Amino acid sequence: MGAYGSYGASIEASFRASRLPLLNRGIVYVIAHVRGGGEMGRQWYEAAKYLCKKNSFNDFVDVARFFVEERRWASPDKLSCEGTSAGGLLVGAAINQSPNLFRVALLKVPFVDVLCTMTDATLPLTTDEWEEWGNPNEERYFDYLSSYSPLNNVRQGKVYPSCLLTGGLRDPRVSFWEPAKFAAELRHVASNDSGKVLLKIDQAGHFSGQDRYKHLRDLSFDYAFLLDELGLSLHEI
């Protein structure tokens, strides 16, 4: 499962040849149009910002439960999720909300230290981002951000899925210490029975490698981690 769910961005269903290694191994690829995105119009976006942001996370978890409990296309031991940037926030919040629902989570340059980032006005994007998340210098926004910021809500002793977290040392949008701090928190707080927590930081900006071959190498790394944790052979097609 993948989703974004912020800024009114629309993630339309589209064909990508790079997904064939997953499809050829019987994986069902799902794009969830959660509130906060723009797929269903302006109201769909407005329904998950400021003090309504948790609607995005609830929608994502509900979609996962739909495929597990109603369609039976997946089971928690075979269900994975991925998100990039604000989509990484979505995935981080979802695995905090329902850690036993997923087997693997890919969080790419994830915006997971929401509270600290939004209170640091010296960062280049913070004050503009108040238009999306709210200004934590106001008590009501501080309390609300605190209630869902992934880094601040890892659940003590719970079994979490295997997580791959990536970051870029030159990322001007999501600082590399956000995935690093989240990885450390998962290792410290989650149950010892949780899956692996792998942190990968490279010399990149927000979108990792800009050239085609670097992008494909990064994607291959992601897929290798995913398939290994799902117990699928890298060579089985």
PDB file of C-alpha atoms in Angstrom:
ATOM      1  CA  MET A   1       0.000   0.000   0.000  1.00  0.00           C
ATOM      2  CA  GLY A   2       1.151   3.477  -0.805  1.00  0.00           C
ATOM      3  CA  ALA A   3      -0.331   6.920  -0.215  1.00  0.00           C
ATOM      4  CA  TYR A   4       0.573  10.571   0.278  1.00  0.00           C
ATOM      5  CA  GLY A   5      -2.436  12.418   1.678  1.00  0.00           C
ATOM      6  CA  SER A   6      -1.160  15.974   2.127  1.00  0.00           C
ATOM      7  CA  TYR A   7      -1.111  19.391   0.442  1.00  0.00           C
ATOM      8  CA  GLY A   8      -4.035  18.451  -1.784  1.00  0.00           C
ATOM      9  CA  ALA A   9      -1.678  16.436  -4.018  1.00  0.00           C
ATOM     10  CA  SER A  10      -3.280  13.826  -6.260  1.00  0.00           C
ATOM     11  CA  ILE A  11      -1.580  10.456  -6.686  1.00  0.00           C
ATOM     12  CA  GLU A  12      -3.374   9.035  -9.699  1.00  0.00           C
ATOM     13  CA  ALA A  13      -3.326   5.384 -10.685  1.00  0.00           C
ATOM     14  CA  SER A  14      -0.719   4.937 -13.400  1.00  0.00           C
ATOM     15  CA  PHE A  15       1.432   2.229 -14.961  1.00  0.00           C
ATOM     16  CA  ARG A  16       5.099   2.038 -14.055  1.00  0.00           C
ATOM     17  CA  ALA A  17       7.373  -0.656 -15.405  1.00  0.00           C
ATOM     18  CA  SER A  18       9.382  -0.465 -12.179  1.00  0.00           C
ATOM     19  CA  ARG A  19       6.468  -2.131 -10.344  1.00  0.00           C
ATOM     20  CA  LEU A  20       6.623  -5.261 -12.481  1.00  0.00           C
ATOM     21  CA  PRO A  21       9.108  -7.040 -10.160  1.00  0.00           C
ATOM     22  CA  LEU A  22       6.412  -6.829  -7.471  1.00  0.00           C
ATOM     23  CA  LEU A  23       3.452  -7.718  -9.671  1.00  0.00           C
ATOM     24  CA  ASN A  24       5.288 -10.690 -11.172  1.00  0.00           C
ATOM     25  CA  ARG A  25       5.663 -12.113  -7.678  1.00  0.00           C
ATOM     26  CA  GLY A  26       1.926 -11.910  -7.004  1.00  0.00           C
ATOM     27  CA  ILE A  27       1.964  -8.693  -4.993  1.00  0.00           C
ATOM     28  CA  VAL A  28      -1.157  -6.513  -5.186  1.00  0.00           C
ATOM     29  CA  TYR A  29      -0.132  -2.843  -5.467  1.00  0.00           C
ATOM     30  CA  VAL A  30      -2.570  -0.402  -3.863  1.00  0.00           C
ATOM     31  CA  ILE A  31      -2.663   3.394  -4.067  1.00  0.00           C
ATOM     32  CA  ALA A  32      -4.882   4.670  -1.253  1.00  0.00           C
ATOM     33  CA  HIS A  33      -6.632   8.004  -1.888  1.00  0.00           C
ATOM     34  CA  VAL A  34      -6.841   9.131   1.729  1.00  0.00           C
ATOM     35  CA  ARG A  35      -8.196  12.457   2.896  1.00  0.00           C
ATOM     36  CA  GLY A  36      -5.612  15.208   2.732  1.00  0.00           C
ATOM     37  CA  GLY A  37      -4.943  14.471  -0.928  1.00  0.00           C
ATOM     38  CA  GLY A  38      -6.734  16.179  -3.792  1.00  0.00           C
ATOM     39  CA  GLU A  39      -8.115  13.135  -5.598  1.00  0.00           C
ATOM     40  CA  MET A  40     -11.709  13.862  -4.564  1.00  0.00           C
ATOM     41  CA  GLY A  41     -11.588  17.635  -4.751  1.00  0.00           C
ATOM     42  CA  ARG A  42     -10.865  20.536  -2.436  1.00  0.00           C
ATOM     43  CA  GLN A  43     -13.118  19.336   0.381  1.00  0.00           C
ATOM     44  CA  TRP A  44     -11.260  16.011   0.451  1.00  0.00           C
ATOM     45  CA  TYR A  45      -8.072  17.958   1.092  1.00  0.00           C
ATOM     46  CA  GLU A  46      -9.568  20.318   3.654  1.00  0.00           C
ATOM     47  CA  ALA A  47     -10.944  17.344   5.598  1.00  0.00           C
ATOM     48  CA  ALA A  48      -7.426  16.344   6.707  1.00  0.00           C
ATOM     49  CA  LYS A  49      -5.329  19.377   7.565  1.00  0.00           C
ATOM     50  CA  TYR A  50      -4.784  21.466  10.676  1.00  0.00           C
ATOM     51  CA  LEU A  51      -6.850  19.908  13.488  1.00  0.00           C
ATOM     52  CA  CYS A  52      -8.283  17.204  11.210  1.00  0.00           C
ATOM     53  CA  LYS A  53      -4.989  15.652  10.082  1.00  0.00           C
ATOM     54  CA  LYS A  54      -5.646  12.341  11.797  1.00  0.00           C
ATOM     55  CA  ASN A  55      -8.321  11.622   9.190  1.00  0.00           C
ATOM     56  CA  SER A  56      -5.494  10.809   6.753  1.00  0.00           C
ATOM     57  CA  PHE A  57      -4.066   8.188   9.101  1.00  0.00           C
ATOM     58  CA  ASN A  58      -7.467   6.729   9.935  1.00  0.00           C
ATOM     59  CA  ASP A  59      -8.292   6.393   6.244  1.00  0.00           C
ATOM     60  CA  PHE A  60      -5.016   4.610   5.521  1.00  0.00           C
ATOM     61  CA  VAL A  61      -5.524   2.111   8.340  1.00  0.00           C
ATOM     62  CA  ASP A  62      -9.163   1.589   7.274  1.00  0.00           C
ATOM     63  CA  VAL A  63      -8.064   0.793   3.707  1.00  0.00           C
ATOM     64  CA  ALA A  64      -5.569  -1.734   5.069  1.00  0.00           C
ATOM     65  CA  ARG A  65      -8.243  -3.357   7.241  1.00  0.00           C
ATOM     66  CA  PHE A  66     -10.609  -3.472   4.248  1.00  0.00           C
ATOM     67  CA  PHE A  67      -8.127  -5.519   2.233  1.00  0.00           C
ATOM     68  CA  VAL A  68      -7.349  -7.793   5.172  1.00  0.00           C
ATOM     69  CA  GLU A  69     -10.790  -8.313   6.718  1.00  0.00           C
ATOM     70  CA  GLU A  70     -13.268  -7.847   3.864  1.00  0.00           C
ATOM     71  CA  ARG A  71     -11.525  -8.535   0.556  1.00  0.00           C
ATOM     72  CA  ARG A  72      -9.036 -10.955   2.125  1.00  0.00           C
ATOM     73  CA  TRP A  73      -6.437 -10.003  -0.461  1.00  0.00           C
ATOM     74  CA  ALA A  74      -3.806  -9.736   2.246  1.00  0.00           C
ATOM     75  CA  SER A  75      -3.006 -10.714   5.802  1.00  0.00           C
ATOM     76  CA  PRO A  76      -1.024  -8.764   8.400  1.00  0.00           C
ATOM     77  CA  ASP A  77       1.979 -11.041   7.903  1.00  0.00           C
ATOM     78  CA  LYS A  78       2.060 -10.174   4.168  1.00  0.00           C
ATOM     79  CA  LEU A  79       0.887  -6.550   4.140  1.00  0.00           C
ATOM     80  CA  SER A  80       3.404  -3.792   3.505  1.00  0.00           C
ATOM     81  CA  CYS A  81       3.157  -0.026   3.211  1.00  0.00           C
ATOM     82  CA  GLU A  82       5.305   2.797   1.891  1.00  0.00           C
ATOM     83  CA  GLY A  83       5.321   6.576   1.945  1.00  0.00           C
ATOM     84  CA  THR A  84       7.685   9.367   0.978  1.00  0.00           C
ATOM     85  CA  SER A  85       8.127  12.706   2.778  1.00  0.00           C
ATOM     86  CA  ALA A  86       4.651  13.626   4.090  1.00  0.00           C
ATOM     87  CA  GLY A  87       3.655  10.148   2.970  1.00  0.00           C
ATOM     88  CA  GLY A  88       6.308   8.899   5.395  1.00  0.00           C
ATOM     89  CA  LEU A  89       4.485  10.787   8.145  1.00  0.00           C
ATOM     90  CA  LEU A  90       1.329   8.954   7.082  1.00  0.00           C
ATOM     91  CA  VAL A  91       3.035   5.560   7.277  1.00  0.00           C
ATOM     92  CA  GLY A  92       4.736   6.397  10.585  1.00  0.00           C
ATOM     93  CA  ALA A  93       1.442   7.419  12.148  1.00  0.00           C
ATOM     94  CA  ALA A  94      -0.306   4.347  10.716  1.00  0.00           C
ATOM     95  CA  ILE A  95       2.179   1.857  12.160  1.00  0.00           C
ATOM     96  CA  ASN A  96       1.925   3.621  15.522  1.00  0.00           C
ATOM     97  CA  GLN A  97      -1.842   3.357  15.364  1.00  0.00           C
ATOM     98  CA  SER A  98      -1.922  -0.286  14.251  1.00  0.00           C
ATOM     99  CA  PRO A  99       1.573  -1.797  14.464  1.00  0.00           C
ATOM    100  CA  ASN A 100       0.282  -5.361  14.167  1.00  0.00           C
ATOM    101  CA  LEU A 101      -1.499  -4.664  10.865  1.00  0.00           C
ATOM    102  CA  PHE A 102       1.647  -4.477   8.721  1.00  0.00           C
ATOM    103  CA  ARG A 103       4.626  -6.737   8.110  1.00  0.00           C
ATOM    104  CA  VAL A 104       6.903  -4.202   6.410  1.00  0.00           C
ATOM    105  CA  ALA A 105       7.001  -0.400   6.233  1.00  0.00           C
ATOM    106  CA  LEU A 106       9.134   1.676   3.860  1.00  0.00           C
ATOM    107  CA  LEU A 107       9.542   5.271   5.061  1.00  0.00           C
ATOM    108  CA  LYS A 108      11.460   7.331   2.508  1.00  0.00           C
ATOM    109  CA  VAL A 109      12.784  10.714   3.669  1.00  0.00           C
ATOM    110  CA  PRO A 110       9.898  10.632   6.167  1.00  0.00           C
ATOM    111  CA  PHE A 111       8.545  13.699   7.944  1.00  0.00           C
ATOM    112  CA  VAL A 112       8.331  11.954  11.313  1.00  0.00           C
ATOM    113  CA  ASP A 113       9.643  14.538  13.801  1.00  0.00           C
ATOM    114  CA  VAL A 114       6.713  16.853  13.198  1.00  0.00           C
ATOM    115  CA  LEU A 115       6.668  18.641  16.531  1.00  0.00           C
ATOM    116  CA  CYS A 116      10.340  19.600  16.655  1.00  0.00           C
ATOM    117  CA  THR A 117      10.432  20.642  13.012  1.00  0.00           C
ATOM    118  CA  MET A 118       7.319  22.787  13.246  1.00  0.00           C
ATOM    119  CA  THR A 119       8.603  24.588  16.344  1.00  0.00           C
ATOM    120  CA  ASP A 120      11.973  25.444  14.762  1.00  0.00           C
ATOM    121  CA  ALA A 121      11.371  28.578  12.697  1.00  0.00           C
ATOM    122  CA  THR A 122      15.049  28.674  11.644  1.00  0.00           C
ATOM    123  CA  LEU A 123      14.461  25.763   9.247  1.00  0.00           C
ATOM    124  CA  PRO A 124      13.789  26.961   5.694  1.00  0.00           C
ATOM    125  CA  LEU A 125      10.265  25.600   5.247  1.00  0.00           C
ATOM    126  CA  THR A 126       8.806  25.700   8.747  1.00  0.00           C
ATOM    127  CA  THR A 127       6.830  28.935   8.717  1.00  0.00           C
ATOM    128  CA  ASP A 128       5.309  28.153   5.307  1.00  0.00           C
ATOM    129  CA  GLU A 129       4.385  24.689   6.561  1.00  0.00           C
ATOM    130  CA  TRP A 130       2.241  26.180   9.332  1.00  0.00           C
ATOM    131  CA  GLU A 131      -0.375  26.649   6.593  1.00  0.00           C
ATOM    132  CA  GLU A 132      -0.629  22.861   6.313  1.00  0.00           C
ATOM    133  CA  TRP A 133      -0.092  21.550   9.848  1.00  0.00           C
ATOM    134  CA  GLY A 134      -0.747  24.500  12.143  1.00  0.00           C
ATOM    135  CA  ASN A 135       1.576  26.615  14.274  1.00  0.00           C
ATOM    136  CA  PRO A 136       2.637  24.720  17.425  1.00  0.00           C
ATOM    137  CA  ASN A 137       3.341  28.013  19.164  1.00  0.00           C
ATOM    138  CA  GLU A 138      -0.426  27.989  19.670  1.00  0.00           C
ATOM    139  CA  GLU A 139      -1.433  25.545  22.384  1.00  0.00           C
ATOM    140  CA  ARG A 140      -4.200  23.793  20.481  1.00  0.00           C
ATOM    141  CA  TYR A 141      -1.878  22.997  17.568  1.00  0.00           C
ATOM    142  CA  PHE A 142       0.962  21.990  19.894  1.00  0.00           C
ATOM    143  CA  ASP A 143      -1.298  19.492  21.641  1.00  0.00           C
ATOM    144  CA  TYR A 144      -2.693  18.132  18.386  1.00  0.00           C
ATOM    145  CA  LEU A 145       0.692  17.737  16.695  1.00  0.00           C
ATOM    146  CA  SER A 146       1.994  16.044  19.848  1.00  0.00           C
ATOM    147  CA  SER A 147      -0.824  13.515  19.643  1.00  0.00           C
ATOM    148  CA  TYR A 148       0.185  12.166  16.218  1.00  0.00           C
ATOM    149  CA  SER A 149       3.834  13.064  15.515  1.00  0.00           C
ATOM    150  CA  PRO A 150       5.301   9.586  14.827  1.00  0.00           C
ATOM    151  CA  LEU A 151       8.492  10.167  16.808  1.00  0.00           C
ATOM    152  CA  ASN A 152       6.513  11.141  19.915  1.00  0.00           C
ATOM    153  CA  ASN A 153       4.019   8.286  19.735  1.00  0.00           C
ATOM    154  CA  VAL A 154       5.976   5.050  19.354  1.00  0.00           C
ATOM    155  CA  ARG A 155       4.158   2.596  21.598  1.00  0.00           C
ATOM    156  CA  GLN A 156       6.092   1.004  24.421  1.00  0.00           C
ATOM    157  CA  GLY A 157       6.543  -2.751  24.109  1.00  0.00           C
ATOM    158  CA  LYS A 158       4.425  -3.164  20.965  1.00  0.00           C
ATOM    159  CA  VAL A 159       5.523  -5.417  18.113  1.00  0.00           C
ATOM    160  CA  TYR A 160       6.265  -3.226  15.086  1.00  0.00           C
ATOM    161  CA  PRO A 161       6.768  -4.216  11.450  1.00  0.00           C
ATOM    162  CA  SER A 162      10.177  -4.299   9.820  1.00  0.00           C
ATOM    163  CA  CYS A 163      11.046  -0.731   8.814  1.00  0.00           C
ATOM    164  CA  LEU A 164      13.374   0.716   6.208  1.00  0.00           C
ATOM    165  CA  LEU A 165      14.007   4.426   6.765  1.00  0.00           C
ATOM    166  CA  THR A 166      15.944   6.551   4.300  1.00  0.00           C
ATOM    167  CA  GLY A 167      17.298  10.087   4.436  1.00  0.00           C
ATOM    168  CA  GLY A 168      19.555  12.463   2.557  1.00  0.00           C
ATOM    169  CA  LEU A 169      22.373  14.501   4.062  1.00  0.00           C
ATOM    170  CA  ARG A 170      21.587  17.337   1.636  1.00  0.00           C
ATOM    171  CA  ASP A 171      17.821  17.212   2.001  1.00  0.00           C
ATOM    172  CA  PRO A 172      16.501  20.795   2.501  1.00  0.00           C
ATOM    173  CA  ARG A 173      12.924  19.663   3.217  1.00  0.00           C
ATOM    174  CA  VAL A 174      13.152  16.740   5.628  1.00  0.00           C
ATOM    175  CA  SER A 175      16.374  16.805   7.611  1.00  0.00           C
ATOM    176  CA  PHE A 176      18.316  13.545   7.780  1.00  0.00           C
ATOM    177  CA  TRP A 177      18.024  13.448  11.565  1.00  0.00           C
ATOM    178  CA  GLU A 178      14.270  12.815  11.350  1.00  0.00           C
ATOM    179  CA  PRO A 179      14.511   9.216  10.071  1.00  0.00           C
ATOM    180  CA  ALA A 180      17.607   8.727  12.272  1.00  0.00           C
ATOM    181  CA  LYS A 181      15.727   9.758  15.414  1.00  0.00           C
ATOM    182  CA  PHE A 182      12.698   7.656  14.493  1.00  0.00           C
ATOM    183  CA  ALA A 183      14.894   4.601  13.901  1.00  0.00           C
ATOM    184  CA  ALA A 184      16.513   5.090  17.305  1.00  0.00           C
ATOM    185  CA  GLU A 185      13.130   5.487  18.991  1.00  0.00           C
ATOM    186  CA  LEU A 186      11.764   2.323  17.395  1.00  0.00           C
ATOM    187  CA  ARG A 187      14.826   0.356  18.498  1.00  0.00           C
ATOM    188  CA  HIS A 188      14.595   1.717  22.037  1.00  0.00           C
ATOM    189  CA  VAL A 189      10.844   1.626  22.700  1.00  0.00           C
ATOM    190  CA  ALA A 190       9.279  -1.109  20.556  1.00  0.00           C
ATOM    191  CA  SER A 191       9.232  -4.763  21.570  1.00  0.00           C
ATOM    192  CA  ASN A 192      12.318  -6.890  20.983  1.00  0.00           C
ATOM    193  CA  ASP A 193      10.027  -9.122  18.914  1.00  0.00           C
ATOM    194  CA  SER A 194       9.575  -6.352  16.353  1.00  0.00           C
ATOM    195  CA  GLY A 195      10.985  -6.598  12.855  1.00  0.00           C
ATOM    196  CA  LYS A 196      14.257  -5.131  11.667  1.00  0.00           C
ATOM    197  CA  VAL A 197      14.850  -1.371  11.713  1.00  0.00           C
ATOM    198  CA  LEU A 198      17.213  -0.428   8.893  1.00  0.00           C
ATOM    199  CA  LEU A 199      18.397   3.157   8.478  1.00  0.00           C
ATOM    200  CA  LYS A 200      19.951   4.232   5.151  1.00  0.00           C
ATOM    201  CA  ILE A 201      21.383   7.759   4.822  1.00  0.00           C
ATOM    202  CA  ASP A 202      23.140   8.820   1.638  1.00  0.00           C
ATOM    203  CA  GLN A 203      24.609  11.922   0.002  1.00  0.00           C
ATOM    204  CA  ALA A 204      21.364  13.063  -1.574  1.00  0.00           C
ATOM    205  CA  GLY A 205      18.623  15.647  -1.491  1.00  0.00           C
ATOM    206  CA  HIS A 206      14.923  15.163  -0.910  1.00  0.00           C
ATOM    207  CA  PHE A 207      14.318  12.855  -3.839  1.00  0.00           C
ATOM    208  CA  SER A 208      17.472  10.737  -3.501  1.00  0.00           C
ATOM    209  CA  GLY A 209      19.272  10.099  -6.754  1.00  0.00           C
ATOM    210  CA  GLN A 210      18.184  12.428  -9.531  1.00  0.00           C
ATOM    211  CA  ASP A 211      19.824  10.463 -12.303  1.00  0.00           C
ATOM    212  CA  ARG A 212      17.918   7.474 -13.623  1.00  0.00           C
ATOM    213  CA  TYR A 213      20.429   4.800 -12.660  1.00  0.00           C
ATOM    214  CA  LYS A 214      20.861   6.045  -9.089  1.00  0.00           C
ATOM    215  CA  HIS A 215      17.079   6.070  -8.730  1.00  0.00           C
ATOM    216  CA  LEU A 216      16.851   2.490  -9.981  1.00  0.00           C
ATOM    217  CA  ARG A 217      19.624   1.359  -7.616  1.00  0.00           C
ATOM    218  CA  ASP A 218      17.755   2.934  -4.704  1.00  0.00           C
ATOM    219  CA  LEU A 219      14.511   1.296  -5.810  1.00  0.00           C
ATOM    220  CA  SER A 220      16.266  -2.058  -6.101  1.00  0.00           C
ATOM    221  CA  PHE A 221      17.499  -1.682  -2.524  1.00  0.00           C
ATOM    222  CA  ASP A 222      13.944  -0.931  -1.343  1.00  0.00           C
ATOM    223  CA  TYR A 223      12.538  -3.934  -3.195  1.00  0.00           C
ATOM    224  CA  ALA A 224      15.280  -6.242  -1.904  1.00  0.00           C
ATOM    225  CA  PHE A 225      14.445  -5.280   1.684  1.00  0.00           C
ATOM    226  CA  LEU A 226      10.708  -5.626   1.055  1.00  0.00           C
ATOM    227  CA  LEU A 227      10.874  -9.007  -0.665  1.00  0.00           C
ATOM    228  CA  ASP A 228      13.291 -10.416   1.896  1.00  0.00           C
ATOM    229  CA  GLU A 229      11.054  -9.388   4.803  1.00  0.00           C
ATOM    230  CA  LEU A 230       7.972 -10.815   3.055  1.00  0.00           C
ATOM    231  CA  GLY A 231       9.787 -14.082   2.505  1.00  0.00           C
ATOM    232  CA  LEU A 232       9.674 -13.839  -1.282  1.00  0.00           C
ATOM    233  CA  SER A 233      12.641 -14.901  -3.345  1.00  0.00           C
ATOM    234  CA  LEU A 234      14.510 -12.166  -5.171  1.00  0.00           C
ATOM    235  CA  HIS A 235      14.799 -14.515  -8.155  1.00  0.00           C
ATOM    236  CA  GLU A 236      11.355 -16.114  -8.058  1.00  0.00           C
ATOM    237  CA  ILE A 237       9.150 -14.877 -10.902  1.00  0.00           C
TER     238      ILE A 237
END
